[in-house]
Short mmCIF file of C-alpha atoms and ligand atoms in Angstrom, two decimals:
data_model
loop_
_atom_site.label_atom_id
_atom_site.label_comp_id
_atom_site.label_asym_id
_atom_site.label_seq_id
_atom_site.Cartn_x
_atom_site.Cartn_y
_atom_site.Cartn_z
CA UNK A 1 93.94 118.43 123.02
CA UNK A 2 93.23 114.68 123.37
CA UNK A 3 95.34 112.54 121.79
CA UNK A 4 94.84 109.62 119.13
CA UNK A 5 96.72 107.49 117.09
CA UNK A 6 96.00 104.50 114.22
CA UNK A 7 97.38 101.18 113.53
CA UNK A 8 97.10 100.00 110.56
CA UNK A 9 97.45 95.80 110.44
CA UNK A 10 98.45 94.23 107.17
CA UNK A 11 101.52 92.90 105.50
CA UNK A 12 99.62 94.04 102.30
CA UNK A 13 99.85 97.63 103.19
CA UNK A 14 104.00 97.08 103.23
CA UNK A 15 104.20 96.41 99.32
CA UNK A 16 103.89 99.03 96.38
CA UNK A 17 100.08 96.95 95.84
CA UNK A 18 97.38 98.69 98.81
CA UNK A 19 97.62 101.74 100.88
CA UNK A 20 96.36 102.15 103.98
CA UNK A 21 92.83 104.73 103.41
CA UNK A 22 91.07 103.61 106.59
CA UNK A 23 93.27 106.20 108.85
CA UNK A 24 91.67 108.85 106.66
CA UNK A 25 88.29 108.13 106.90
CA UNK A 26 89.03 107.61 111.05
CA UNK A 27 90.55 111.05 111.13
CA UNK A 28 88.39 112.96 109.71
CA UNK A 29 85.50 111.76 112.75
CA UNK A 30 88.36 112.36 115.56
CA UNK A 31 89.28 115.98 114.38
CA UNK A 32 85.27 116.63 113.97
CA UNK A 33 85.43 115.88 117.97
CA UNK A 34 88.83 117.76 119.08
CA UNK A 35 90.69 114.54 118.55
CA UNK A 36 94.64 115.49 116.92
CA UNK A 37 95.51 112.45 115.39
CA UNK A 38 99.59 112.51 116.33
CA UNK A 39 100.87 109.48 114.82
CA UNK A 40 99.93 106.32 112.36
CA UNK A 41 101.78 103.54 111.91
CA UNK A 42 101.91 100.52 109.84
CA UNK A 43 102.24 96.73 110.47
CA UNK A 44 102.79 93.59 108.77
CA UNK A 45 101.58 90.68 110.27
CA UNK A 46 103.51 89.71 112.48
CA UNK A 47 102.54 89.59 116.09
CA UNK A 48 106.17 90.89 117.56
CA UNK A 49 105.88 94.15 115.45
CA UNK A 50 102.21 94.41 116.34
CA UNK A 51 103.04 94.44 120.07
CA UNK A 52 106.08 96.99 119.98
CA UNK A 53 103.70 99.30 117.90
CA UNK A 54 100.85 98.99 120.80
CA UNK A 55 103.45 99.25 123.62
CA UNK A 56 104.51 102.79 121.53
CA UNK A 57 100.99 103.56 121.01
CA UNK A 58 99.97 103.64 124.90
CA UNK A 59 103.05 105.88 125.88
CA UNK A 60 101.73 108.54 123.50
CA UNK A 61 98.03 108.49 122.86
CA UNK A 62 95.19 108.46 125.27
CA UNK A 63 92.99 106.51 121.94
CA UNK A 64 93.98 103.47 120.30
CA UNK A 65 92.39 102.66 117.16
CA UNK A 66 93.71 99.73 115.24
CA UNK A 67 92.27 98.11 111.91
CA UNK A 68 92.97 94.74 110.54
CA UNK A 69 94.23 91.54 111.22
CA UNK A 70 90.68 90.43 113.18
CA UNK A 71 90.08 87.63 110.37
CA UNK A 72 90.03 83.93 110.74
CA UNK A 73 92.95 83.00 109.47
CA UNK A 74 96.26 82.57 111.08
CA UNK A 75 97.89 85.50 109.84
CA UNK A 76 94.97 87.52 111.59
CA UNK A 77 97.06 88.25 114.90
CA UNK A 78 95.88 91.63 116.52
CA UNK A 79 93.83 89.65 119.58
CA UNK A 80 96.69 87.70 120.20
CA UNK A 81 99.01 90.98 119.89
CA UNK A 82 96.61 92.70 122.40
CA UNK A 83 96.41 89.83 124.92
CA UNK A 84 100.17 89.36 125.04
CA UNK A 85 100.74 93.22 125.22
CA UNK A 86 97.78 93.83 128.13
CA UNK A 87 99.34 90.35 129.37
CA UNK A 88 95.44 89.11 130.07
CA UNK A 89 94.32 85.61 128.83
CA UNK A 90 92.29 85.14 125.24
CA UNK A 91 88.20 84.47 126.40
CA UNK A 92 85.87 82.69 124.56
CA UNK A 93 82.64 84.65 124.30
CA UNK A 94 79.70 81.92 123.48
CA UNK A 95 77.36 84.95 122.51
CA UNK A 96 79.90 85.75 120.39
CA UNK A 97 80.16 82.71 118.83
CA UNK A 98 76.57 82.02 118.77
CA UNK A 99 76.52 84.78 116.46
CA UNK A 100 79.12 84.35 114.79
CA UNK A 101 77.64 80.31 113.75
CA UNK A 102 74.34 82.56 113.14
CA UNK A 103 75.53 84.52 110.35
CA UNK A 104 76.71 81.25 108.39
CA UNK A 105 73.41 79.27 109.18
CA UNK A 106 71.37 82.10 107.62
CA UNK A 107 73.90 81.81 104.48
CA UNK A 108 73.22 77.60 104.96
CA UNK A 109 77.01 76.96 105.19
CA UNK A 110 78.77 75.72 109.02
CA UNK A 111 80.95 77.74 110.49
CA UNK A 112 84.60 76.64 109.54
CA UNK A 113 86.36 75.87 112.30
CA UNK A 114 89.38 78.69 111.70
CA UNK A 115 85.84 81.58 112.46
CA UNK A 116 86.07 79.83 116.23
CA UNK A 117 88.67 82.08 117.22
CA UNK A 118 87.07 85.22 116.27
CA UNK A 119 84.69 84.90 118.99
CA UNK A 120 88.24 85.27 121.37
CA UNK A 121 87.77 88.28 123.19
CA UNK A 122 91.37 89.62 125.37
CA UNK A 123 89.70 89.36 128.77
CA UNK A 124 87.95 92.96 129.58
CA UNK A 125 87.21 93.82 125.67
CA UNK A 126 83.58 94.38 124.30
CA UNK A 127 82.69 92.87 121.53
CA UNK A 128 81.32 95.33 118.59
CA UNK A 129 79.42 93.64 116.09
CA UNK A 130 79.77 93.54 112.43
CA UNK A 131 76.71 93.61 110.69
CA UNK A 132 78.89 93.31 107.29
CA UNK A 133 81.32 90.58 107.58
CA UNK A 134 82.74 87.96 110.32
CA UNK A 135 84.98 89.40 112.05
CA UNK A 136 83.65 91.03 115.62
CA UNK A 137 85.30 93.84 116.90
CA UNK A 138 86.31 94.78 120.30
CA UNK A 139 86.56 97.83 122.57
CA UNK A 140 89.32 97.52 125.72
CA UNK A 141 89.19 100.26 128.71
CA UNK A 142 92.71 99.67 129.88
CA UNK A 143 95.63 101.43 131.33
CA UNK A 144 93.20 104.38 131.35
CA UNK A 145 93.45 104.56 127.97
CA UNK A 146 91.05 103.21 124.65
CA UNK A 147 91.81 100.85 122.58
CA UNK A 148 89.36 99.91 119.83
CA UNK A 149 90.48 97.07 117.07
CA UNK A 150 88.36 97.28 113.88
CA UNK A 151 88.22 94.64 110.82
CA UNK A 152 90.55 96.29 107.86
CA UNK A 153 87.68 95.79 105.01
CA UNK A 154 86.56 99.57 105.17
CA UNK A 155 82.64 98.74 104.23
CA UNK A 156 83.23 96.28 108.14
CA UNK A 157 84.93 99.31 109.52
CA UNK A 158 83.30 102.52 108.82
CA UNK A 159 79.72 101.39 110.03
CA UNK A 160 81.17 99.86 113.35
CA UNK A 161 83.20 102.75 113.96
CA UNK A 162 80.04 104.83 113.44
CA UNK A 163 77.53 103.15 115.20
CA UNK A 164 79.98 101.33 118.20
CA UNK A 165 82.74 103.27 118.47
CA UNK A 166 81.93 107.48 117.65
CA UNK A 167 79.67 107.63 120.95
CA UNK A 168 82.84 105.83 123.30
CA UNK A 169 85.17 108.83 122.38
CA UNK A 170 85.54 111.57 125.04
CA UNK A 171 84.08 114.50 123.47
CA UNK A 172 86.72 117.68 123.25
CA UNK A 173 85.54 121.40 122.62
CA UNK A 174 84.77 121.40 119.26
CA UNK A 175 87.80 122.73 117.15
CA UNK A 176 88.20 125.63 115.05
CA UNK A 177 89.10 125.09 111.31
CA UNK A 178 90.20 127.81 109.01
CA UNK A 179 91.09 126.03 105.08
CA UNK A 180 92.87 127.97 102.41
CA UNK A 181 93.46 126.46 98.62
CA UNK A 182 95.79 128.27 96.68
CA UNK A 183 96.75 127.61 92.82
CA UNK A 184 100.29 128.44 90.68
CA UNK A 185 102.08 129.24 94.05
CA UNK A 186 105.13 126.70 94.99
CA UNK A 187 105.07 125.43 98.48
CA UNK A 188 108.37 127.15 99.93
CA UNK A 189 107.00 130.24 98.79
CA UNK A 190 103.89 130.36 100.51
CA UNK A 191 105.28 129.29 103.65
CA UNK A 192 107.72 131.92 103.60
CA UNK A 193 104.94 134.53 103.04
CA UNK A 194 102.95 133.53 105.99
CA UNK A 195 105.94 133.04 107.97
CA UNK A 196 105.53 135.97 110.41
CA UNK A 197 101.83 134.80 110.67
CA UNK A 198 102.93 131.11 111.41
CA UNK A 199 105.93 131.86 114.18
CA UNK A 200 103.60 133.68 116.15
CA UNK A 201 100.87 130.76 116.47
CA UNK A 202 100.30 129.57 120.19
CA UNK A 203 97.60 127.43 120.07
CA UNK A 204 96.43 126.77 116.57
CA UNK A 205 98.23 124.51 114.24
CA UNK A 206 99.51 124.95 110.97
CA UNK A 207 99.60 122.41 108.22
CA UNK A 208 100.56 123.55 104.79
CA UNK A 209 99.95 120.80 102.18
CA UNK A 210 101.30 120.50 98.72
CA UNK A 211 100.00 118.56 95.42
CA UNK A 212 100.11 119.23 91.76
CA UNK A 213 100.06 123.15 90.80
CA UNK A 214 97.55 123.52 94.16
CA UNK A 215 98.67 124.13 97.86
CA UNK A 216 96.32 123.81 100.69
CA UNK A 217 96.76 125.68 104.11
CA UNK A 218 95.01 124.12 107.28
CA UNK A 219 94.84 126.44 110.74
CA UNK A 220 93.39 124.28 113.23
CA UNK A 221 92.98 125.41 117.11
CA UNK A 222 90.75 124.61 119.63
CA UNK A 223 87.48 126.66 120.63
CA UNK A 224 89.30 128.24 123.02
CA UNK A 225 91.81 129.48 120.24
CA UNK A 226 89.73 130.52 118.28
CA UNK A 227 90.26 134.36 118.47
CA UNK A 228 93.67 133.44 117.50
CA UNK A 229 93.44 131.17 114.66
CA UNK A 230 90.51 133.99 113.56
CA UNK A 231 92.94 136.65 113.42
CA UNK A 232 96.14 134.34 111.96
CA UNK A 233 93.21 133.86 109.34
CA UNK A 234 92.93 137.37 108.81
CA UNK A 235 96.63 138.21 108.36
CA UNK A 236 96.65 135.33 105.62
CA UNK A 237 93.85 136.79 103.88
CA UNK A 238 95.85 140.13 103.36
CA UNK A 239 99.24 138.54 102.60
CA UNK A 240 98.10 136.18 100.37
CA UNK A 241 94.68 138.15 98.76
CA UNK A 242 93.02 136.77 95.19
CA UNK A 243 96.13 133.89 94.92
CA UNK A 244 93.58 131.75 97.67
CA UNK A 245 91.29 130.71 95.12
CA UNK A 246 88.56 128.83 98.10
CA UNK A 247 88.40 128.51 101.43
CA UNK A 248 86.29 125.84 101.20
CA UNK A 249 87.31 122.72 99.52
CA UNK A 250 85.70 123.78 95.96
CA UNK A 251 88.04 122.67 92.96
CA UNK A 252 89.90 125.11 90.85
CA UNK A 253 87.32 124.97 88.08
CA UNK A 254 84.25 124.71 90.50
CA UNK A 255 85.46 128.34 91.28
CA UNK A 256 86.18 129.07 87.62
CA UNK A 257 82.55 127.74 86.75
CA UNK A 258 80.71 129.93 89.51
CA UNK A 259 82.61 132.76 88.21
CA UNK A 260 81.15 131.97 84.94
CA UNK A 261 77.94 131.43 85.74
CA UNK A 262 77.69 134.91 88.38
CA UNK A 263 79.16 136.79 85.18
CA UNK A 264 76.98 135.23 82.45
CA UNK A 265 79.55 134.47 80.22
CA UNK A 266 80.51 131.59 78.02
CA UNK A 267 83.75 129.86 77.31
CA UNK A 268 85.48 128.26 74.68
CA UNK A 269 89.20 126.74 74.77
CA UNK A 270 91.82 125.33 72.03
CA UNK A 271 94.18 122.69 73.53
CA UNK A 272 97.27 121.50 71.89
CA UNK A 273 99.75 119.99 75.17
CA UNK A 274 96.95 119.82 77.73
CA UNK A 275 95.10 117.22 75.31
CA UNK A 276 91.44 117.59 76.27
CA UNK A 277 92.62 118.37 80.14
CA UNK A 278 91.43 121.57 80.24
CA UNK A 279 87.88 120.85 78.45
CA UNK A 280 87.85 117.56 80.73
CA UNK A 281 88.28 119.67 84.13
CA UNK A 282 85.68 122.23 82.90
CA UNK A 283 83.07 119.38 82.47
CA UNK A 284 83.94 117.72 85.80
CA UNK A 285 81.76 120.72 87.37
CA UNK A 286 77.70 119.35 86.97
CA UNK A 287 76.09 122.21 85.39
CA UNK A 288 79.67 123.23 83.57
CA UNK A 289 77.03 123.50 79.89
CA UNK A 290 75.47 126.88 81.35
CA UNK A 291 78.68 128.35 80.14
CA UNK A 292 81.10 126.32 78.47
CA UNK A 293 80.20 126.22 74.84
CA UNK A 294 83.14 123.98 73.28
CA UNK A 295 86.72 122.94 73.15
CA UNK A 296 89.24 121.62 70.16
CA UNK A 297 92.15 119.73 70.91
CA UNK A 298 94.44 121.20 68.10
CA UNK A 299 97.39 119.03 68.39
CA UNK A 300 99.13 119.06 65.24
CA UNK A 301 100.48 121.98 63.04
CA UNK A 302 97.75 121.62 60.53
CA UNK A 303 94.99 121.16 62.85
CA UNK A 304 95.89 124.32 64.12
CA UNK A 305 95.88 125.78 60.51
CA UNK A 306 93.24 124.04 59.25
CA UNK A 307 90.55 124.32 62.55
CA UNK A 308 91.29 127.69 63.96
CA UNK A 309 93.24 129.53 60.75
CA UNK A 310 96.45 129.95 62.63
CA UNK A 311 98.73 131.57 59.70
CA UNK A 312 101.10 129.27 58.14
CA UNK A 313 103.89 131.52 57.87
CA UNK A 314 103.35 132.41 61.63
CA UNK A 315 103.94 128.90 62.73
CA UNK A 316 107.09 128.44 60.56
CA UNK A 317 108.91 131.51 61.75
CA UNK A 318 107.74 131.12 65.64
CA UNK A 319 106.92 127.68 66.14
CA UNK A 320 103.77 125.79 66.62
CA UNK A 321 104.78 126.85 70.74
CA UNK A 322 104.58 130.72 71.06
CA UNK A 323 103.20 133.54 72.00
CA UNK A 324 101.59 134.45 68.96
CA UNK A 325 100.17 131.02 67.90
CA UNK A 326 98.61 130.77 71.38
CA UNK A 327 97.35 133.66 70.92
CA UNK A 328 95.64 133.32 67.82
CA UNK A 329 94.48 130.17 69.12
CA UNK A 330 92.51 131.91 72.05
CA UNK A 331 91.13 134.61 69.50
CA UNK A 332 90.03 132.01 66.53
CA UNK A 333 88.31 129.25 69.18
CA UNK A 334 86.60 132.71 70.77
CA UNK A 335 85.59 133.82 67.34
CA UNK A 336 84.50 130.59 65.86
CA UNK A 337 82.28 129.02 68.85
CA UNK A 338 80.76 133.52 69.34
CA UNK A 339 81.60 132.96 73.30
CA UNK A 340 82.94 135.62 75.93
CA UNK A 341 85.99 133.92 76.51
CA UNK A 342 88.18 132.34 74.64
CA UNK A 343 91.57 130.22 75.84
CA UNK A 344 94.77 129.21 73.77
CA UNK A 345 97.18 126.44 75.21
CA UNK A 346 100.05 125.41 73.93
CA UNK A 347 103.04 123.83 74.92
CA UNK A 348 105.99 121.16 75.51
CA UNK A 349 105.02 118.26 77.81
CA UNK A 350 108.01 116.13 77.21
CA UNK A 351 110.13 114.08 78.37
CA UNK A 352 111.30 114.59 74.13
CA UNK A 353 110.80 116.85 72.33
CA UNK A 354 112.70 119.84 74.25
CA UNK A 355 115.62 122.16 72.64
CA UNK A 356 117.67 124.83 74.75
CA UNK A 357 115.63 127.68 73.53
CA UNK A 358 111.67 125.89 73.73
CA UNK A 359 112.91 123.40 76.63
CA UNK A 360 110.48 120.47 77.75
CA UNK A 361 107.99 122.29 80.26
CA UNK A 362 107.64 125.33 77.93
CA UNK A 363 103.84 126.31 78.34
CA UNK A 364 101.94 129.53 77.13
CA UNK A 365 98.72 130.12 77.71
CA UNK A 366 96.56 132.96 76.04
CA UNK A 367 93.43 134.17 77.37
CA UNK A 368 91.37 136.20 74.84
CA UNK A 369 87.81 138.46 75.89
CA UNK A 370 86.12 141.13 73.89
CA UNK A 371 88.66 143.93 75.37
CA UNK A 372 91.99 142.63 75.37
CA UNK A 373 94.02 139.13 74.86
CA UNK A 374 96.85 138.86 77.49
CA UNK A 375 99.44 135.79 77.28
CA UNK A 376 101.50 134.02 79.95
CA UNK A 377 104.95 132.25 79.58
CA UNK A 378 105.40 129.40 81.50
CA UNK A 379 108.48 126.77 82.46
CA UNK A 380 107.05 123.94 84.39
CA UNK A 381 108.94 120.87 86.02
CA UNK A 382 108.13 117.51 85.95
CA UNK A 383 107.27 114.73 84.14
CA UNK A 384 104.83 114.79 81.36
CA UNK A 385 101.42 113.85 83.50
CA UNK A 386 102.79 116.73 85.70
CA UNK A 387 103.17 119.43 82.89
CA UNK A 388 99.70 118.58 81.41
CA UNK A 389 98.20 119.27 85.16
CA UNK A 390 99.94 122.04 85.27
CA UNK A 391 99.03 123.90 81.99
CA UNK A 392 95.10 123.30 82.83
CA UNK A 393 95.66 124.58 86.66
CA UNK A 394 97.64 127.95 85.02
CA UNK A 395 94.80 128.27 82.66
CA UNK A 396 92.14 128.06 85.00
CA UNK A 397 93.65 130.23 87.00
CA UNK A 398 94.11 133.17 84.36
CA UNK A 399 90.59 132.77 83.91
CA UNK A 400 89.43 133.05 87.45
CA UNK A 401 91.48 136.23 87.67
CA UNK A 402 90.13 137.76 84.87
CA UNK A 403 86.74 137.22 86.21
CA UNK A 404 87.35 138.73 89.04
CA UNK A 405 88.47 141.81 87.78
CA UNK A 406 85.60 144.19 87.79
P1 LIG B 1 88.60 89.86 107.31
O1 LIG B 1 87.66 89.16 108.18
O2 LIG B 1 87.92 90.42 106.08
O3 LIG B 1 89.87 89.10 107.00
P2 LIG B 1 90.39 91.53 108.81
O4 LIG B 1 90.09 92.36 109.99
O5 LIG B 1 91.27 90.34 108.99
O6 LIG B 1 89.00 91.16 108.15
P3 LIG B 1 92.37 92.20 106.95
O7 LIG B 1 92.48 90.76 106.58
O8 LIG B 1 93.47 92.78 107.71
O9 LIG B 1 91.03 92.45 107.75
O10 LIG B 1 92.08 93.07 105.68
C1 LIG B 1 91.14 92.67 104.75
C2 LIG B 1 91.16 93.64 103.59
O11 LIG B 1 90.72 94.91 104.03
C3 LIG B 1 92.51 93.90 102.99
O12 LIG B 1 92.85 93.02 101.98
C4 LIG B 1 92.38 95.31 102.44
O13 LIG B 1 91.83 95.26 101.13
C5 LIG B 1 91.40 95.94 103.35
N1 LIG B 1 92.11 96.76 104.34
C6 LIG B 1 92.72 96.34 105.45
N2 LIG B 1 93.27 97.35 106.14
C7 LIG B 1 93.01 98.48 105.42
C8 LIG B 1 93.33 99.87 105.60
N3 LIG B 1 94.01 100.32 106.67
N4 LIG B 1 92.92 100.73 104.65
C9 LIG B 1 92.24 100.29 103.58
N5 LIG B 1 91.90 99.01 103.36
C10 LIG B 1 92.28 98.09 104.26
MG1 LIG B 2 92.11 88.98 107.17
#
C-alpha cells in the first residue's frame, strides 16, 4: 500500500483553542485511492520543528501533504522550511506574482508588500492556485517522493486539493472497506470477541474505534484482499449478530426510525434524566413525524404524578428512580399519546445526587408495546453529559431490538 502522511502547520493547533480537521478531510480522498495515511503530525511555527518533521516525513512516506503556514506574514514559514530541508534556493515566480497583484487590483487595494513573498516558489515546485484566498500553493517532485504544501484555511484547501492535487496522486487498487457500528457494547469487550477473527488478518487492517455508548469497527484491505477481509467480515457478522446495529454509517436512531417506519408503528417516550435527549435524537432523523407522535420530559416527582398518573404511594416507597415508576412511565406516555410504543426513562445523572443503594449513573429504562413491558437496569460511568448520552443510546437500542423481533 502507498504510503502518506500530513503536516499540519500552526502554533494555533498547539493550544486547547483549534484542532487540526484538515487531515480528515485529506484522508478520507487518500484512502478512496489506496492511500494508508501512517502518520500526522503537528507543528508550531517555527521553521526548526517544521524541518525535523519533513526530514521524518520523507524517511517514511512516499506523499507529503502539508497545510498551513503559506501566508504573508512572517510567522508563515513552510517555503522557507522546504527550501532549507530540499537545500534548493527560494525563486521568485513573476506569473506568480502577477497574479497574486491581480487578485488585489480587482478588490482596488495594492498588494502589501509582506504578499511579495508568497509568489517564492523552492526551486522545482509548481505553483497551485488559489482561487479563494492569497496564498499559492505548490507541488515538489523530489527525492522521488511528493510533497504538496496547501494554505491551512480549509475553504483555500479543499478546492486546491481537489482540483490540483487529487489527479497528481499515484492511483492504488482501489481498497476494500467493510464498517461495523455497534451500540451498549464497551470497547475491550468487542475486541476480545473478534479476537480470533483479528489475529488471523494478513492483509486487511483492523481499526476498532470507540465514542460515547457506540463502537465502530473498520476492516480495510486492498482489492487484492478482498476475499479475506470478505470472509473476516463474515466471521464478525456471526460473533457479533443483532449488537451491529449498521454497517453503513446510519445513526442509532436513523436505524430506530427505519425500523419504525418498515413496521408502521408510532412512538411515544417520557424522559425524566435524559431531559429531552431522547425526543431530541428521534427528531434529528428528517421524516422522524411518520412515527414519532410525542415526548414529555417528566422531571420532577409531581410532573410524573400529575402528567402521566404515576401513583403517589409508588414513588414514596420505591423512589422517583425504579423499576416500577419507569415502568409506569412507558405504559401512561403509551396510553395517553394511543401509540405502539411507548418508552419510560429514568435515572441519576449526577455528579450529586447519588446514595450507595441508587448510586450516580443509576439508569432504567422501560419499554412498553401492546404485548408486554420489559425493563432494563443500568449503571453507567461518567460524567453527567456522558450518562444522559448514554440513557438515550440504551433506549434506542431496546427499541431497535424489539423491532426486530418478529
Ligand atoms: P493564510 O493566507 O490564510 O494565512 P496560511 O496557509 O498561512 O493561509 P494559516 O495561517 O496557517 O494558513 O492558517 C490560517 C487559518 O486556517 C487558521 O487560523 C485556522 O483557522 C485554519 N487552519 C489552519 N490549519 C488548519 C488545519 N490543519 N485544520 C483546520 N483548520 C486549519
Ligand atoms: Mg497564516
Amino acid at each position: 500500500m502507498l504510503k502518506a502522511e500530513i503536516i499540519a502547520i500552526g502554533s494555533e493547533m498547539l493550544t486547547p483553542f483549534r484542532s487540526d480537521t484538515n487531515s480528515l478531510y485529506l484522508t478520507r480522498t487518500l484512502e478512496e485511492r489506496g492511500i494508508r495515511v501512517v502518520a500526522k503530525t503537528i507543528v508550531g511555527d517555527d521553521q526548526k520543528e517544521l524541518v525535523r518533521a519533513l526530514e521524518v516525513a520523507f524517511v517514511r512516506s512516499g506523499i507529503i501533504i502539508c497545510t498551513g503556514g503559506l501566508g504573508p506574514t512572517v510567522d508563515d514559514l513552510t517555503r522557507e522550511a522546504v527550501a532549507e530541508f530540499l537545500q534548493v534556493p527560494l525563486i521568485l515566480d513573476p506569473e506568480l506574482l502577477q497574479s497574486i497583484e491581480f487578485r488585489f487590483r480587482e478588490r482596488n487595494l495594492r498588494m502589501p508588500e509582506a504578499n511579495r513573498k508568497q509568489a517564492m516558489i523552492p526551486q522545482g515546485g509548481t505553483a497551485l492556485p488559489n482561487h479563494h484566498g492569497s496564498a499559492p500553493g505548490v507541488y515538489i517532485a523530489a527525492r522521488e517522493k511528493q510533497l504538496f504544501l496547501l494554505p491551512g484555511p480549509p475553504f483555500e484547501m479543499e478546492p486546491m486539493w481537489e482540483r490540483y492535487c487529487v489527479a497528481r496522486l499515484p492511483q492504488d487498487e482501489p481498497v476494500y472497506r467493510q464498517i461495523f457500528r455497534i451500540a451498549m457494547m464497551p470497547e475491550s469487550r468487542v475486541d476480545e470477541l473478534l479476537r480470533p477473527v483479528t489475529s488471523e488478518l494478513q492483509e486487511t487492517t483492523y481499526t476498532i474505534l470507540a465514542s460515547v455508548a457506540e463502537i465502530e469497527v473498520h476492516l480495510l484491505a486492498p482489492d487484492r484482499a478482498r476475499e479475506e477481509a470478505q470472509h473476516a467480515a463474515e466471521k464478525v457478522r456471526k460473533i457479533l449478530g443483532n449488537r451491529i446495529f449498521t454497517e453503513g454509517l446510519e445513526r442509532l436512531e436513523d436505524v430506530v426510525g427505519a425500523l419504525l417506519r418498515k413496521a408502521r408503528r408510532t412512538l411515544s417516550v417520557a424522559e425524566s434524566c435524559t431531559g429531552g435527549l431522547l425526543g431530541h435524537r428521534i427528531t434529528q432523523v428528517s421524516g422522524s413525524s411518520a412515527y414519532f407522535e410525542r415526548g414529555v420530559i417528566v422531571y420532577s416527582n409531581l410532573a410524573k404524578i400529575e402528567m402521566l398518573h404515576v401513583p403517589e404511594d409508588m414513588i414514596a416507597r420505591y423512589g422517583a428512580v425504579s423499576a416500577p415508576v419507569a415502568i409506569t412511565m412507558a405504559e401512561q406516555i403509551r396510553q395517553i399519546s394511543r401509540t405502539g410504543l411507548g418508552v419510560g426513562v429514568t435515572g441519576i445523572a449526577g455528579p450529586e445526587g447519588g446514595t450507595p443503594e441508587k448510586p450516580v449513573g443509576l439508569v432504567y429504562v422501560a419499554l412498553a408495546d401492546e404485548k408486554v413491558t420489559r425493563v432494563e437496569r443500568y449503571n453507567f460511568p461518567g460524567t453527567r453529559e456522558r450518562i444522559k448520552f448514554t440513557a438515550s443510546q440504551a433506549a434506542l437500542n431496546l427499541l431497535r431490538l424489539r423491532l426486530m423481533e418478529p
